[in-house]
mmCIF file of C-alpha atoms in Angstrom:
data_model
loop_
_atom_site.group_PDB
_atom_site.id
_atom_site.type_symbol
_atom_site.label_atom_id
_atom_site.label_comp_id
_atom_site.label_asym_id
_atom_site.label_seq_id
_atom_site.Cartn_x
_atom_site.Cartn_y
_atom_site.Cartn_z
ATOM 1 C CA UNK A 296 -0.290 -0.105 -0.147
ATOM 2 C CA UNK A 297 1.578 3.469 -0.980
ATOM 3 C CA UNK A 298 0.238 6.527 0.349
ATOM 4 C CA UNK A 299 0.794 10.116 -1.277
ATOM 5 C CA UNK A 300 -0.393 13.742 -0.181
ATOM 6 C CA UNK A 301 0.320 17.162 -1.613
ATOM 7 C CA UNK A 302 -0.325 20.590 -0.076
ATOM 8 C CA UNK A 303 0.341 23.542 -2.085
ATOM 9 C CA UNK A 304 0.309 26.680 -0.816
ATOM 10 C CA UNK A 305 -1.123 29.300 -3.551
ATOM 11 C CA UNK A 306 0.384 33.018 -3.427
ATOM 12 C CA UNK A 307 -2.184 35.785 -2.751
ATOM 13 C CA UNK A 308 -3.297 37.049 -6.118
ATOM 14 C CA UNK A 309 -1.120 40.584 -6.144
ATOM 15 C CA UNK A 310 2.006 38.848 -4.877
ATOM 16 C CA UNK A 311 3.791 39.133 -8.299
ATOM 17 C CA UNK A 312 2.559 42.747 -8.886
ATOM 18 C CA UNK A 313 3.629 43.877 -5.886
ATOM 19 C CA UNK A 314 7.086 42.335 -5.825
ATOM 20 C CA UNK A 315 7.249 44.325 -9.392
ATOM 21 C CA UNK A 316 6.256 47.750 -7.923
ATOM 22 C CA UNK A 317 9.148 47.128 -5.203
ATOM 23 C CA UNK A 318 11.623 46.160 -7.864
ATOM 24 C CA UNK A 319 10.901 49.008 -10.070
ATOM 25 C CA UNK A 320 11.326 51.060 -7.017
ATOM 26 C CA UNK A 321 14.916 49.503 -6.760
ATOM 27 C CA UNK A 322 14.270 48.162 -3.318
ATOM 28 C CA UNK A 323 15.936 44.971 -2.786
ATOM 29 C CA UNK A 324 13.693 41.996 -2.122
ATOM 30 C CA UNK A 325 13.978 39.103 0.048
ATOM 31 C CA UNK A 326 12.456 35.723 0.542
ATOM 32 C CA UNK A 327 12.897 33.712 3.346
ATOM 33 C CA UNK A 328 11.253 30.635 3.784
ATOM 34 C CA UNK A 329 12.097 27.314 5.751
ATOM 35 C CA UNK A 330 11.443 25.008 2.905
ATOM 36 C CA UNK A 331 13.706 23.474 0.290
ATOM 37 C CA UNK A 332 15.824 25.117 -1.867
ATOM 38 C CA UNK A 333 14.163 24.135 -4.743
ATOM 39 C CA UNK A 334 11.004 24.995 -3.138
ATOM 40 C CA UNK A 335 12.200 28.379 -2.043
ATOM 41 C CA UNK A 336 13.209 28.838 -5.689
ATOM 42 C CA UNK A 337 10.097 28.001 -7.111
ATOM 43 C CA UNK A 338 8.371 30.333 -4.909
ATOM 44 C CA UNK A 339 10.842 32.991 -6.345
ATOM 45 C CA UNK A 340 9.895 32.380 -9.152
ATOM 46 C CA UNK A 341 6.176 32.781 -9.237
ATOM 47 C CA UNK A 342 6.276 35.722 -7.282
ATOM 48 C CA UNK A 343 8.136 37.566 -9.591
ATOM 49 C CA UNK A 344 11.123 38.156 -7.342
ATOM 50 C CA UNK A 345 13.489 36.028 -9.688
ATOM 51 C CA UNK A 346 12.610 36.151 -13.490
ATOM 52 C CA UNK A 347 14.476 33.372 -15.327
ATOM 53 C CA UNK A 348 15.012 35.089 -18.341
ATOM 54 C CA UNK A 349 16.042 38.220 -17.603
ATOM 55 C CA UNK A 350 17.977 37.304 -14.311
ATOM 56 C CA UNK A 351 21.107 35.723 -13.474
ATOM 57 C CA UNK A 352 20.650 33.297 -10.557
ATOM 58 C CA UNK A 353 23.417 32.027 -8.171
ATOM 59 C CA UNK A 354 22.865 29.075 -5.844
ATOM 60 C CA UNK A 355 24.868 28.732 -2.609
ATOM 61 C CA UNK A 356 24.626 25.894 -0.739
ATOM 62 C CA UNK A 357 26.558 23.753 1.855
ATOM 63 C CA UNK A 358 27.795 23.019 5.164
ATOM 64 C CA UNK A 359 31.557 23.727 4.967
ATOM 65 C CA UNK A 360 33.216 26.812 4.646
ATOM 66 C CA UNK A 361 35.784 25.033 2.170
ATOM 67 C CA UNK A 362 32.981 24.727 -0.433
ATOM 68 C CA UNK A 363 30.605 27.576 0.461
ATOM 69 C CA UNK A 364 33.674 30.226 -0.129
ATOM 70 C CA UNK A 365 34.249 29.296 -3.552
ATOM 71 C CA UNK A 366 30.588 29.165 -4.733
ATOM 72 C CA UNK A 367 30.472 32.764 -2.994
ATOM 73 C CA UNK A 368 33.214 33.895 -4.950
ATOM 74 C CA UNK A 369 31.625 32.522 -7.937
ATOM 75 C CA UNK A 370 28.361 34.289 -7.553
ATOM 76 C CA UNK A 371 29.977 37.546 -6.858
ATOM 77 C CA UNK A 372 31.871 37.294 -10.105
ATOM 78 C CA UNK A 373 28.674 36.445 -12.070
ATOM 79 C CA UNK A 374 27.718 39.128 -14.578
ATOM 80 C CA UNK A 375 24.023 40.175 -13.987
ATOM 81 C CA UNK A 376 21.484 39.661 -16.622
ATOM 82 C CA UNK A 377 19.130 42.224 -18.367
ATOM 83 C CA UNK A 378 17.640 42.838 -14.708
ATOM 84 C CA UNK A 379 20.386 41.825 -12.273
ATOM 85 C CA UNK A 380 21.031 38.640 -10.732
ATOM 86 C CA UNK A 381 19.703 37.155 -7.970
ATOM 87 C CA UNK A 382 21.363 35.032 -4.829
ATOM 88 C CA UNK A 383 19.733 31.949 -3.327
ATOM 89 C CA UNK A 384 21.015 30.590 -0.470
ATOM 90 C CA UNK A 385 20.562 27.595 1.725
ATOM 91 C CA UNK A 386 20.326 27.700 5.545
ATOM 92 C CA UNK A 387 23.345 26.027 6.632
ATOM 93 C CA UNK A 388 25.476 28.186 4.017
ATOM 94 C CA UNK A 389 23.519 31.179 5.522
ATOM 95 C CA UNK A 390 24.524 30.197 8.955
ATOM 96 C CA UNK A 391 28.264 30.013 7.943
ATOM 97 C CA UNK A 392 28.349 32.722 5.929
ATOM 98 C CA UNK A 393 27.057 34.507 8.991
ATOM 99 C CA UNK A 394 29.964 33.290 11.343
ATOM 100 C CA UNK A 395 32.122 36.112 12.598
ATOM 101 C CA UNK A 396 35.332 34.888 11.089
ATOM 102 C CA UNK A 397 33.920 35.136 7.247
ATOM 103 C CA UNK A 398 31.663 38.347 7.839
#
């Protein structure tokens, strides 16, 4: 016997438009979620924070400075797309990046 369930939270109707207003006002928009990295990226796409076609996206994820440091350097060197670039950081990577010796 196999059981499967799925729950999808729908975005409020005007979220993508509201995000676009903020971006046009040259505000930095952050999304913080406890979801998996892939889910967070999908939410960012559906809410118009990240535009697949006009933005360069860098993903930093890992548990140790030895792997995260080089990813961060590469992300900083990426050329922005037409509408800039997006940085997606996993929770463990963010904890490592904000440790006092790396700030």
